[in-house]
Coordinates of C-alpha atoms in Angstrom, one line a residue:
M1 CA 20.5 -65.1 -105.8
K2 CA 23.7 -65.0 -107.8
K3 CA 27.0 -66.9 -107.2
F4 CA 29.9 -64.7 -106.3
S5 CA 31.5 -65.3 -109.7
E6 CA 28.3 -63.8 -111.3
M7 CA 28.3 -60.7 -109.1
K8 CA 29.7 -57.7 -111.1
F9 CA 31.2 -54.5 -109.9
K10 CA 29.6 -51.5 -111.6
K11 CA 31.7 -48.4 -111.7
P12 CA 29.9 -45.7 -109.7
N13 CA 28.8 -42.5 -111.4
L14 CA 29.4 -39.8 -108.8
K15 CA 27.1 -37.3 -110.3
K16 CA 24.2 -39.8 -110.3
I17 CA 25.0 -40.8 -106.7
E18 CA 24.9 -37.1 -105.7
K19 CA 21.5 -36.7 -107.5
D20 CA 20.0 -39.8 -105.9
F21 CA 21.1 -38.7 -102.4
N22 CA 19.7 -35.2 -103.0
N23 CA 16.4 -36.5 -104.2
I24 CA 16.0 -38.8 -101.1
I25 CA 17.1 -35.9 -98.8
E26 CA 14.6 -33.6 -100.4
E27 CA 11.8 -36.2 -100.0
F28 CA 12.8 -36.7 -96.4
E29 CA 12.9 -33.0 -95.5
N30 CA 9.6 -32.2 -97.3
A31 CA 7.6 -35.0 -95.8
S32 CA 4.2 -33.8 -94.6
C33 CA 3.7 -36.6 -92.1
F34 CA 5.6 -39.3 -90.2
E35 CA 4.7 -42.0 -92.7
E36 CA 6.2 -40.1 -95.6
Q37 CA 9.4 -39.3 -93.7
D38 CA 9.7 -42.9 -92.6
K39 CA 9.3 -44.1 -96.2
A40 CA 12.1 -41.7 -97.3
L41 CA 14.3 -43.1 -94.5
R42 CA 13.7 -46.7 -95.6
K43 CA 14.5 -45.6 -99.1
M44 CA 17.9 -44.3 -97.9
F45 CA 18.5 -47.6 -96.1
K46 CA 18.0 -49.5 -99.3
Y47 CA 20.1 -47.1 -101.4
N48 CA 23.0 -47.4 -98.9
D49 CA 22.7 -51.2 -99.1
H50 CA 23.1 -51.0 -102.8
L51 CA 26.2 -48.8 -102.6
S52 CA 27.7 -51.0 -99.9
T53 CA 27.1 -54.2 -102.0
N54 CA 28.9 -52.7 -105.0
F55 CA 31.8 -51.5 -103.0
S56 CA 32.2 -54.8 -101.1
I57 CA 32.2 -56.7 -104.4
A58 CA 35.1 -54.6 -105.6
Y59 CA 37.0 -54.9 -102.4
V60 CA 36.7 -58.7 -102.4
K61 CA 37.8 -59.0 -106.0
Y62 CA 40.8 -56.8 -105.2
T63 CA 41.9 -58.7 -102.1
C64 CA 41.4 -62.0 -103.9
D65 CA 43.8 -60.9 -106.7
T66 CA 45.9 -57.8 -106.1
L67 CA 47.8 -58.5 -109.3
N68 CA 44.8 -58.0 -111.5
E69 CA 45.1 -54.5 -113.0
E70 CA 41.3 -54.0 -113.3
N71 CA 40.8 -54.9 -109.6
V72 CA 43.6 -52.5 -108.6
K73 CA 42.1 -49.6 -110.6
N74 CA 38.6 -50.3 -109.3
Q75 CA 39.9 -50.2 -105.7
E76 CA 41.9 -47.1 -106.3
L77 CA 38.7 -45.5 -107.7
L78 CA 36.7 -46.4 -104.6
D79 CA 39.5 -45.1 -102.3
E80 CA 39.2 -41.8 -104.1
I81 CA 35.4 -41.5 -104.3
S82 CA 34.2 -43.1 -101.0
P83 CA 35.1 -40.0 -99.0
L84 CA 33.2 -37.9 -101.5
I85 CA 30.1 -40.1 -101.0
S86 CA 30.5 -39.6 -97.3
V87 CA 29.7 -35.9 -98.0
Y88 CA 26.3 -37.0 -99.2
S89 CA 25.8 -39.4 -96.2
D90 CA 26.7 -36.5 -93.9
K91 CA 24.2 -34.3 -95.5
F92 CA 21.4 -36.9 -94.9
N93 CA 22.6 -37.5 -91.3
K94 CA 22.2 -33.8 -90.6
A95 CA 18.7 -33.9 -92.0
L96 CA 18.0 -37.0 -89.9
V97 CA 19.0 -35.5 -86.5
K98 CA 16.8 -32.5 -87.3
A99 CA 13.9 -34.5 -88.6
K100 CA 10.5 -33.0 -88.2
Y101 CA 9.1 -36.3 -86.9
R102 CA 12.2 -37.3 -84.9
V103 CA 10.2 -38.4 -81.9
E104 CA 8.1 -40.8 -84.0
L105 CA 11.2 -42.0 -85.8
E106 CA 13.0 -42.7 -82.5
N107 CA 10.0 -44.6 -81.2
K108 CA 10.1 -46.8 -84.3
W109 CA 13.8 -47.2 -84.9
G110 CA 15.3 -46.6 -81.4
K111 CA 17.5 -43.9 -79.9
H112 CA 20.7 -45.9 -80.6
L113 CA 20.3 -45.2 -84.3
F114 CA 20.3 -41.4 -83.6
N115 CA 23.3 -41.8 -81.2
M116 CA 25.3 -43.5 -84.0
V117 CA 24.3 -40.9 -86.5
Q118 CA 25.4 -38.2 -84.1
N119 CA 28.7 -40.0 -83.8
Q120 CA 29.1 -40.0 -87.6
L121 CA 28.4 -36.3 -87.7
D122 CA 31.0 -35.7 -85.0
T123 CA 33.6 -37.6 -87.1
F124 CA 33.0 -36.2 -90.5
D125 CA 33.0 -32.9 -92.4
E126 CA 33.5 -32.2 -96.0
K127 CA 36.8 -30.4 -95.2
I128 CA 38.5 -33.7 -94.3
V129 CA 37.7 -35.4 -97.6
P130 CA 41.4 -34.9 -98.8
E131 CA 42.7 -36.6 -95.7
L132 CA 40.3 -39.5 -96.0
Q133 CA 41.3 -40.0 -99.6
E134 CA 45.0 -40.0 -98.6
I135 CA 44.3 -42.5 -95.8
N136 CA 42.6 -44.8 -98.2
K137 CA 45.5 -44.6 -100.7
L138 CA 48.1 -45.2 -97.9
S139 CA 46.2 -48.1 -96.5
S140 CA 45.9 -49.8 -99.9
E141 CA 49.6 -49.1 -100.4
Y142 CA 50.4 -51.0 -97.2
T143 CA 48.1 -53.9 -98.2
K144 CA 49.7 -54.2 -101.6
L145 CA 53.3 -54.0 -100.2
I146 CA 52.5 -56.9 -97.7
A147 CA 50.8 -58.9 -100.5
S148 CA 53.8 -58.5 -102.8
A149 CA 56.1 -60.6 -100.6
Q150 CA 57.7 -63.4 -102.7
I151 CA 60.0 -65.2 -100.3
E152 CA 62.3 -68.0 -101.4
F153 CA 62.4 -70.8 -98.8
R154 CA 64.1 -74.1 -99.6
G155 CA 63.6 -73.9 -103.3
E156 CA 60.0 -72.7 -103.3
I157 CA 58.4 -69.2 -103.4
Y158 CA 55.9 -68.2 -100.7
N159 CA 54.0 -65.2 -99.5
L160 CA 53.9 -64.2 -95.8
S161 CA 50.8 -66.2 -95.1
Q162 CA 52.1 -69.4 -96.7
L163 CA 55.5 -69.0 -94.9
G164 CA 53.6 -69.0 -91.6
K165 CA 53.1 -72.8 -91.9
F166 CA 56.9 -73.3 -91.6
A167 CA 57.2 -70.9 -88.7
R168 CA 55.1 -73.3 -86.8
S169 CA 57.1 -76.4 -87.6
S170 CA 58.1 -78.8 -84.8
D171 CA 61.6 -78.7 -86.2
R172 CA 63.4 -75.8 -84.6
E173 CA 65.7 -75.0 -87.5
T174 CA 62.7 -74.9 -89.9
R175 CA 60.7 -72.5 -87.8
K176 CA 63.8 -70.4 -87.1
E177 CA 64.7 -70.1 -90.8
A178 CA 61.1 -69.3 -91.8
S179 CA 60.6 -66.8 -89.0
L180 CA 63.9 -65.0 -89.8
L181 CA 63.0 -64.9 -93.5
S182 CA 59.7 -63.2 -92.6
A183 CA 61.6 -60.8 -90.3
K184 CA 64.0 -60.1 -93.1
F185 CA 61.1 -59.0 -95.4
F186 CA 60.1 -56.4 -92.8
E187 CA 63.7 -55.3 -92.2
E188 CA 64.1 -54.7 -96.0
H189 CA 60.9 -52.7 -96.1
N190 CA 61.3 -51.1 -92.7
E191 CA 61.9 -47.6 -94.0
K192 CA 59.0 -47.7 -96.5
L193 CA 56.6 -49.1 -93.9
G194 CA 57.7 -46.5 -91.4
E195 CA 57.1 -43.8 -94.0
I196 CA 53.7 -45.1 -94.9
Y197 CA 52.7 -45.2 -91.2
D198 CA 54.1 -41.8 -90.4
K199 CA 52.0 -40.3 -93.2
L200 CA 48.9 -42.1 -91.9
V201 CA 49.5 -40.9 -88.4
K202 CA 50.1 -37.3 -89.4
T203 CA 47.1 -37.3 -91.8
R204 CA 44.8 -38.7 -89.1
H205 CA 46.1 -36.1 -86.6
Q206 CA 45.6 -33.3 -89.1
M207 CA 42.1 -34.6 -89.7
A208 CA 41.3 -34.6 -86.0
V209 CA 42.6 -31.1 -85.5
K210 CA 40.4 -29.9 -88.4
L211 CA 37.4 -31.3 -86.7
G212 CA 38.3 -29.6 -83.4
Y213 CA 39.8 -32.5 -81.5
K214 CA 43.1 -32.3 -79.5
N215 CA 44.4 -35.4 -81.3
F216 CA 43.1 -38.5 -83.1
V217 CA 42.4 -40.5 -80.0
D218 CA 38.8 -39.3 -79.3
L219 CA 38.1 -39.1 -83.1
G220 CA 39.4 -42.7 -83.5
Y221 CA 37.1 -44.0 -80.8
K222 CA 34.1 -42.2 -82.2
S223 CA 34.9 -43.4 -85.7
L224 CA 34.6 -46.9 -84.4
G225 CA 31.0 -46.1 -83.3
R226 CA 31.8 -46.3 -79.6
T227 CA 29.0 -44.5 -77.8
D228 CA 29.2 -46.3 -74.4
Y229 CA 32.8 -46.3 -73.3
N230 CA 36.0 -44.2 -73.8
S231 CA 39.8 -44.3 -73.5
V232 CA 39.6 -44.0 -69.7
D233 CA 37.5 -47.2 -69.5
V234 CA 39.9 -49.0 -71.8
K235 CA 42.9 -47.9 -69.7
G236 CA 41.2 -49.4 -66.6
Y237 CA 40.6 -52.6 -68.6
R238 CA 44.3 -52.8 -69.6
E239 CA 45.2 -52.5 -65.9
Q240 CA 42.9 -55.5 -65.2
I241 CA 44.8 -57.5 -67.8
Y242 CA 48.2 -56.5 -66.4
A243 CA 47.1 -57.4 -62.8
D244 CA 44.9 -60.4 -63.3
L245 CA 46.0 -62.1 -66.5
V246 CA 49.7 -61.4 -67.2
P247 CA 50.9 -63.4 -64.2
L248 CA 49.0 -66.4 -65.6
T249 CA 50.2 -66.0 -69.2
N250 CA 53.8 -65.7 -68.0
K251 CA 53.3 -69.0 -66.1
L252 CA 51.9 -70.6 -69.3
F253 CA 54.8 -69.4 -71.4
K254 CA 57.3 -70.8 -68.8
E255 CA 55.5 -74.2 -68.9
Q256 CA 55.6 -74.1 -72.7
A257 CA 59.4 -73.5 -72.7
K258 CA 59.9 -76.3 -70.2
R259 CA 57.8 -78.7 -72.3
L260 CA 59.9 -77.8 -75.4
G261 CA 63.1 -78.4 -73.4
I262 CA 64.6 -75.0 -74.6
K263 CA 66.5 -73.1 -72.0
N264 CA 66.7 -69.8 -73.8
P265 CA 63.6 -69.7 -76.1
Q266 CA 63.4 -67.2 -78.9
Y267 CA 60.2 -65.6 -80.2
Y268 CA 59.8 -68.3 -82.9
D269 CA 59.8 -71.1 -80.3
Y270 CA 56.5 -69.9 -78.9
N271 CA 54.9 -70.7 -82.2
I272 CA 54.6 -74.4 -81.1
M273 CA 53.2 -75.7 -77.9
F274 CA 54.7 -79.2 -77.9
L275 CA 57.8 -81.0 -79.1
S276 CA 55.5 -83.3 -81.0
G277 CA 54.3 -80.2 -82.9
N278 CA 51.1 -78.3 -82.9
A279 CA 47.8 -80.0 -83.7
T280 CA 47.3 -79.9 -87.4
P281 CA 44.2 -80.5 -89.5
K282 CA 44.2 -83.9 -91.2
G283 CA 43.4 -82.9 -94.7
D284 CA 43.3 -80.2 -97.4
K285 CA 40.8 -77.5 -98.1
E286 CA 38.2 -79.9 -99.5
Y287 CA 38.6 -82.2 -96.6
L288 CA 38.2 -79.3 -94.1
V289 CA 35.1 -77.9 -95.8
N290 CA 33.5 -81.4 -95.9
Q291 CA 34.2 -81.8 -92.2
A292 CA 32.8 -78.4 -91.5
T293 CA 29.7 -79.3 -93.4
K294 CA 29.2 -82.2 -91.0
L295 CA 29.9 -80.1 -88.0
Y296 CA 27.4 -77.4 -88.9
K297 CA 24.8 -80.0 -89.9
E298 CA 25.0 -81.5 -86.4
L299 CA 25.3 -78.2 -84.5
S300 CA 21.9 -76.8 -85.5
K301 CA 19.3 -76.5 -88.2
E302 CA 20.3 -72.8 -88.7
T303 CA 24.0 -73.5 -89.2
D304 CA 23.3 -76.4 -91.5
E305 CA 21.2 -74.2 -93.8
F306 CA 23.7 -71.4 -93.6
F307 CA 26.8 -73.4 -94.5
D308 CA 25.0 -75.0 -97.5
F309 CA 24.1 -71.4 -98.6
M310 CA 27.8 -70.3 -98.4
K311 CA 29.0 -73.2 -100.5
K312 CA 26.2 -73.1 -103.1
Y313 CA 26.8 -69.4 -103.9
E314 CA 30.7 -69.4 -103.9
L315 CA 30.9 -67.3 -100.8
L316 CA 34.1 -68.8 -99.5
D317 CA 37.7 -68.0 -100.8
L318 CA 39.9 -69.9 -98.4
E319 CA 43.3 -70.8 -99.8
A320 CA 46.5 -68.7 -99.9
R321 CA 48.0 -68.0 -103.3
R322 CA 50.2 -65.6 -105.1
G323 CA 48.9 -62.0 -105.3
K324 CA 46.1 -62.6 -102.7
A325 CA 46.0 -60.1 -99.9
G326 CA 47.0 -61.5 -96.5
G327 CA 44.8 -62.1 -93.4
G328 CA 41.2 -63.1 -93.3
Y329 CA 37.8 -61.3 -93.0
M330 CA 34.1 -61.5 -93.4
T331 CA 32.2 -58.9 -95.4
Y332 CA 28.6 -58.6 -96.4
F333 CA 26.6 -58.0 -99.6
P334 CA 23.3 -56.5 -98.4
D335 CA 21.5 -56.7 -101.8
Y336 CA 22.0 -60.5 -101.7
K337 CA 21.7 -60.8 -97.9
A338 CA 24.9 -62.8 -98.2
P339 CA 28.1 -62.8 -96.2
F340 CA 31.5 -63.6 -97.8
I341 CA 34.4 -65.3 -96.0
F342 CA 38.0 -64.6 -97.1
S343 CA 41.1 -66.4 -95.7
N344 CA 44.5 -67.8 -96.4
F345 CA 44.7 -71.5 -95.6
N346 CA 48.3 -72.6 -94.9
G347 CA 48.0 -76.1 -93.4
T348 CA 48.0 -75.0 -89.8
S349 CA 45.3 -75.2 -87.0
G350 CA 44.5 -71.6 -88.1
D351 CA 42.7 -73.0 -91.0
V352 CA 40.2 -74.6 -88.6
D353 CA 40.0 -71.3 -86.7
V354 CA 38.9 -69.6 -89.9
L355 CA 36.1 -72.1 -90.4
T356 CA 34.8 -71.3 -86.9
H357 CA 35.9 -67.7 -86.4
E358 CA 34.9 -66.2 -89.7
F359 CA 31.9 -68.5 -89.8
G360 CA 30.8 -66.9 -86.6
H361 CA 31.0 -63.5 -88.1
A362 CA 29.2 -64.7 -91.2
F363 CA 26.5 -66.6 -89.3
Q364 CA 25.7 -63.4 -87.3
G365 CA 25.3 -61.5 -90.6
Y366 CA 23.0 -64.2 -91.9
M367 CA 20.9 -64.3 -88.7
S368 CA 20.5 -60.5 -88.9
R369 CA 20.0 -60.3 -92.7
N370 CA 16.3 -59.3 -92.4
I371 CA 17.0 -56.3 -90.2
T372 CA 15.9 -53.3 -92.3
C373 CA 18.2 -50.7 -90.8
P374 CA 21.8 -51.2 -92.1
D375 CA 23.3 -49.7 -88.9
Y376 CA 21.5 -52.3 -86.8
R377 CA 22.4 -55.3 -88.9
S378 CA 25.9 -55.6 -87.4
P379 CA 27.1 -54.2 -84.1
T380 CA 30.3 -52.3 -83.4
L381 CA 33.5 -54.2 -83.9
E382 CA 34.2 -55.4 -80.4
A383 CA 30.7 -56.9 -80.3
C384 CA 31.1 -58.5 -83.7
E385 CA 34.2 -60.4 -82.4
I386 CA 32.0 -62.0 -79.7
H387 CA 30.2 -63.9 -82.4
S388 CA 33.4 -65.1 -84.1
M389 CA 35.4 -66.0 -81.0
S390 CA 32.5 -67.7 -79.2
M391 CA 31.9 -69.9 -82.3
E392 CA 35.4 -71.1 -81.9
F393 CA 34.6 -72.5 -78.5
I394 CA 31.0 -73.6 -79.2
T395 CA 32.4 -76.0 -81.9
Y396 CA 34.8 -77.7 -79.5
P397 CA 32.8 -81.0 -79.3
W398 CA 33.4 -81.5 -83.1
M399 CA 37.2 -80.9 -83.2
E400 CA 37.9 -84.6 -83.7
L401 CA 36.5 -84.1 -87.2
F402 CA 39.5 -81.9 -88.1
F403 CA 42.2 -83.1 -85.8
N404 CA 41.4 -86.8 -85.1
D405 CA 43.4 -87.9 -82.0
E406 CA 45.0 -84.4 -81.7
A407 CA 41.7 -82.8 -80.8
D408 CA 42.6 -82.4 -77.1
K409 CA 46.0 -81.0 -78.0
Y410 CA 44.2 -78.4 -80.2
R411 CA 41.7 -77.5 -77.4
Y412 CA 44.5 -77.0 -74.8
S413 CA 46.5 -75.0 -77.2
H414 CA 43.5 -72.9 -78.4
V415 CA 42.5 -71.9 -74.8
C416 CA 46.2 -71.0 -74.1
D417 CA 46.4 -69.0 -77.3
G418 CA 43.2 -67.2 -76.4
L419 CA 44.6 -66.2 -73.0
T420 CA 48.1 -65.3 -74.2
F421 CA 46.7 -63.3 -77.1
I422 CA 45.0 -60.8 -74.8
P423 CA 48.3 -59.2 -73.4
Y424 CA 49.5 -58.9 -77.0
G425 CA 46.2 -57.2 -77.9
V426 CA 46.5 -54.6 -75.2
T427 CA 50.1 -54.0 -76.2
V428 CA 48.8 -53.0 -79.6
D429 CA 46.2 -50.7 -78.0
E430 CA 48.6 -49.0 -75.5
F431 CA 51.1 -48.5 -78.4
Q432 CA 48.5 -46.8 -80.5
H433 CA 47.5 -44.5 -77.7
Y434 CA 51.2 -43.4 -77.5
V435 CA 51.4 -42.9 -81.2
Y436 CA 48.4 -40.7 -81.6
E437 CA 49.1 -38.7 -78.4
N438 CA 52.6 -38.1 -79.8
P439 CA 52.0 -37.7 -83.5
E440 CA 55.4 -36.1 -84.1
A441 CA 57.4 -39.1 -82.8
T442 CA 59.9 -40.6 -85.2
H443 CA 59.8 -44.1 -86.5
Q444 CA 62.7 -45.0 -84.3
E445 CA 60.8 -43.6 -81.2
R446 CA 57.7 -45.5 -82.1
C447 CA 59.6 -48.7 -82.4
A448 CA 61.4 -48.1 -79.0
K449 CA 58.0 -47.4 -77.4
W450 CA 56.6 -50.6 -78.9
R451 CA 59.4 -52.7 -77.4
E452 CA 59.0 -51.0 -74.0
I453 CA 55.3 -51.8 -73.9
E454 CA 55.9 -55.3 -75.3
K455 CA 58.3 -56.0 -72.4
K456 CA 55.6 -54.9 -70.0
Y457 CA 52.9 -57.3 -71.1
L458 CA 55.0 -60.0 -72.9
P459 CA 58.3 -60.1 -70.9
H460 CA 59.1 -63.6 -72.2
I461 CA 59.7 -62.5 -75.8
K462 CA 63.3 -62.5 -77.0
Y463 CA 64.5 -61.5 -80.5
K464 CA 68.2 -62.4 -80.3
E465 CA 68.7 -63.1 -84.0
A466 CA 66.2 -60.6 -85.4
P467 CA 67.4 -57.0 -84.9
I468 CA 64.4 -55.5 -86.6
L469 CA 62.2 -57.1 -84.0
E470 CA 64.5 -56.6 -81.0
N471 CA 64.5 -52.9 -82.0
G472 CA 60.7 -52.8 -81.8
G473 CA 59.6 -53.5 -85.4
Y474 CA 57.2 -56.4 -84.7
W475 CA 54.2 -54.1 -85.0
L476 CA 54.9 -53.5 -88.7
R477 CA 53.2 -56.8 -89.5
Q478 CA 50.0 -55.9 -87.7
S479 CA 47.7 -54.6 -90.5
H480 CA 45.1 -53.2 -88.0
I481 CA 47.7 -50.7 -86.8
F482 CA 47.9 -49.2 -90.3
G483 CA 44.3 -49.6 -91.5
S484 CA 42.1 -49.7 -88.4
P485 CA 43.5 -47.6 -85.6
F486 CA 42.2 -48.5 -82.1
Y487 CA 40.4 -51.5 -83.4
Y488 CA 42.6 -54.2 -82.0
I489 CA 41.5 -53.9 -78.3
D490 CA 38.1 -55.1 -79.6
Y491 CA 39.5 -58.6 -80.1
T492 CA 40.6 -58.8 -76.5
L493 CA 37.3 -57.4 -75.1
A494 CA 35.5 -60.0 -77.2
Q495 CA 37.8 -62.7 -76.1
V496 CA 36.9 -62.0 -72.4
V497 CA 33.2 -62.3 -73.4
A498 CA 33.8 -65.4 -75.6
F499 CA 35.5 -67.1 -72.6
Q500 CA 32.3 -66.6 -70.7
F501 CA 30.4 -68.4 -73.5
F502 CA 33.0 -71.2 -73.2
N503 CA 32.6 -71.5 -69.5
E504 CA 28.8 -71.7 -70.0
T505 CA 29.0 -74.3 -72.8
R506 CA 30.8 -76.7 -70.5
K507 CA 27.9 -76.4 -68.1
D508 CA 25.0 -76.5 -70.6
H509 CA 25.9 -76.5 -74.3
S510 CA 22.3 -76.3 -75.5
K511 CA 21.4 -73.4 -73.2
A512 CA 24.6 -71.5 -74.3
W513 CA 23.8 -72.1 -78.0
K514 CA 20.3 -70.6 -77.6
K515 CA 21.8 -67.6 -75.9
Y516 CA 24.4 -67.3 -78.7
V517 CA 21.7 -67.4 -81.5
K518 CA 19.7 -64.8 -79.7
L519 CA 22.7 -62.5 -79.5
C520 CA 23.4 -63.0 -83.2
K521 CA 19.8 -62.1 -84.1
I522 CA 19.9 -58.9 -82.1
G523 CA 22.6 -57.7 -84.5
G524 CA 23.7 -54.1 -83.6
K525 CA 20.5 -52.8 -82.1
Y526 CA 22.4 -51.9 -78.9
P527 CA 26.0 -50.7 -78.1
F528 CA 28.6 -53.2 -76.8
T529 CA 28.0 -52.9 -73.1
E530 CA 24.3 -53.1 -73.4
L531 CA 24.5 -56.2 -75.6
C532 CA 26.5 -57.8 -72.8
Y533 CA 23.7 -56.9 -70.4
K534 CA 21.0 -58.2 -72.8
A535 CA 22.9 -61.5 -73.1
H536 CA 23.5 -61.7 -69.3
L537 CA 27.3 -61.5 -69.8
N538 CA 29.7 -59.6 -67.6
N539 CA 31.0 -56.3 -68.9
P540 CA 34.8 -56.5 -69.3
F541 CA 35.2 -52.9 -68.1
T542 CA 33.7 -53.7 -64.7
P543 CA 36.6 -54.3 -62.2
G544 CA 36.9 -57.9 -61.3
T545 CA 35.5 -59.3 -64.5
V546 CA 38.8 -60.5 -65.9
K547 CA 39.7 -62.3 -62.7
K548 CA 36.2 -63.9 -62.6
V549 CA 36.5 -65.2 -66.2
V550 CA 40.0 -66.5 -65.9
K551 CA 39.4 -68.6 -62.7
P552 CA 37.5 -71.5 -64.3
L553 CA 39.9 -71.5 -67.3
K554 CA 42.8 -72.3 -65.0
K555 CA 40.8 -75.3 -63.7
Y556 CA 40.0 -76.3 -67.3
L557 CA 43.7 -76.3 -68.4
A558 CA 44.6 -78.3 -65.3
T559 CA 42.4 -81.2 -66.5
F560 CA 44.9 -81.9 -69.3
D561 CA 47.9 -84.2 -69.0
T562 CA 50.2 -82.3 -71.4
S563 CA 52.9 -85.0 -71.1
K564 CA 50.7 -87.1 -73.4
F565 CA 50.8 -84.5 -76.1

């Protein structure tokens, strides 16, 4: 096993990749018995793992330093050739669904693999390679533009992630100034961001039409591997949120404004929960990692072993810095059976969320590392978020390690944030349905629609001093809208399931933990709704689920005396 600093990106040779794919496909198609065909399939699994590892190393190096010319060139190369490699994967997938020994392969690997492969076939054809290349370039252009932010604030220069710390200050003038500077960045780049997004939307629509779809909606759903629910199910789920959650979140926002003593709160005021300020971690990166080490040692043998592994092999890049891409993620290097956690610490409680949320993703990857089939190692995105969000709640008993006497303040805020996030998440989703059902809409029309939907689910939001946001430009900062269309609803679905884990941990933490580990080990052997069933969790799409999940959370929040915070 190598440390990340020792992992090298090797520039792929497209001709060699094509030859390797063709050799394995030939071996697969010419198999004279099930055993031979199965051997060729396992060879393809291993080869895909090798490609994935190389590509992931390049992506991590690029996002860790977008100013490094070599990193940029490598990422640009992969943006260009990855759609071409999809041509070879598509060729193998076509051979797989027509396999001579398909029945035997299904008996060994399960029908879900073949359902996923069929989905991949339904979402790809060699004729859309130019569109995929263009989408990759545009997505990278967005990432680079956001990462380029160099904002002067009180004599220092910050990127957007670093500025976020000041937007959560207990001093109203500080958070106002930081928030308006952030808004100014998006106002200055409004036209360019709108142009990038317009090209993305029209390119995706063109791609969908080429593949025989009416628009990108169904293609977008299938591209995310969704085999067990559709846009109609999601619409019904959004209606549950509007009916059964929005009244509660509106109440929480009013209570928050009352606590703050602000009669006409603006959007930046909701960044803090209490006049005394939000709970903040009581140390720097080294302190937080040391405390996390103790947490995971006490939580379980599995987490203790895993966190030591992550530290030993340099699989954590946590601090914000100049040139580093924004946000946070977990990726995986199959050849090393190793996850990697990327984030941007900025001195807020979000730093602790990273050490639990991204750790949940990474822990699941580690628990599933010995699953041979790459498609089964990780589930679809909404199921992946169950692992991360649930870990945030499972670690509640250890929050004193990070926040000292502000631990309860953090817990209260964290549950409130989880609840109030969901209406925002469905706002993003409903907006994207409008966008891709109306691909010819102008940037101004898209912004107007965003503001309309935002007022529906988040009626408390006011942008008096930020015209770019009052005119519907808040969505420009949401990278998922640009790079991962229709993904964002996954966070809300997972949040509803994670809250179920939270409700269970308060009854029996040990039992809930065992259920969680079991879910992590299953990986992606089943689709989202079936994973919920396997874990004895309520399906968010079932009417009444949201109301059932929210009820005990209301009682939990009522146990806190917020006047003490």
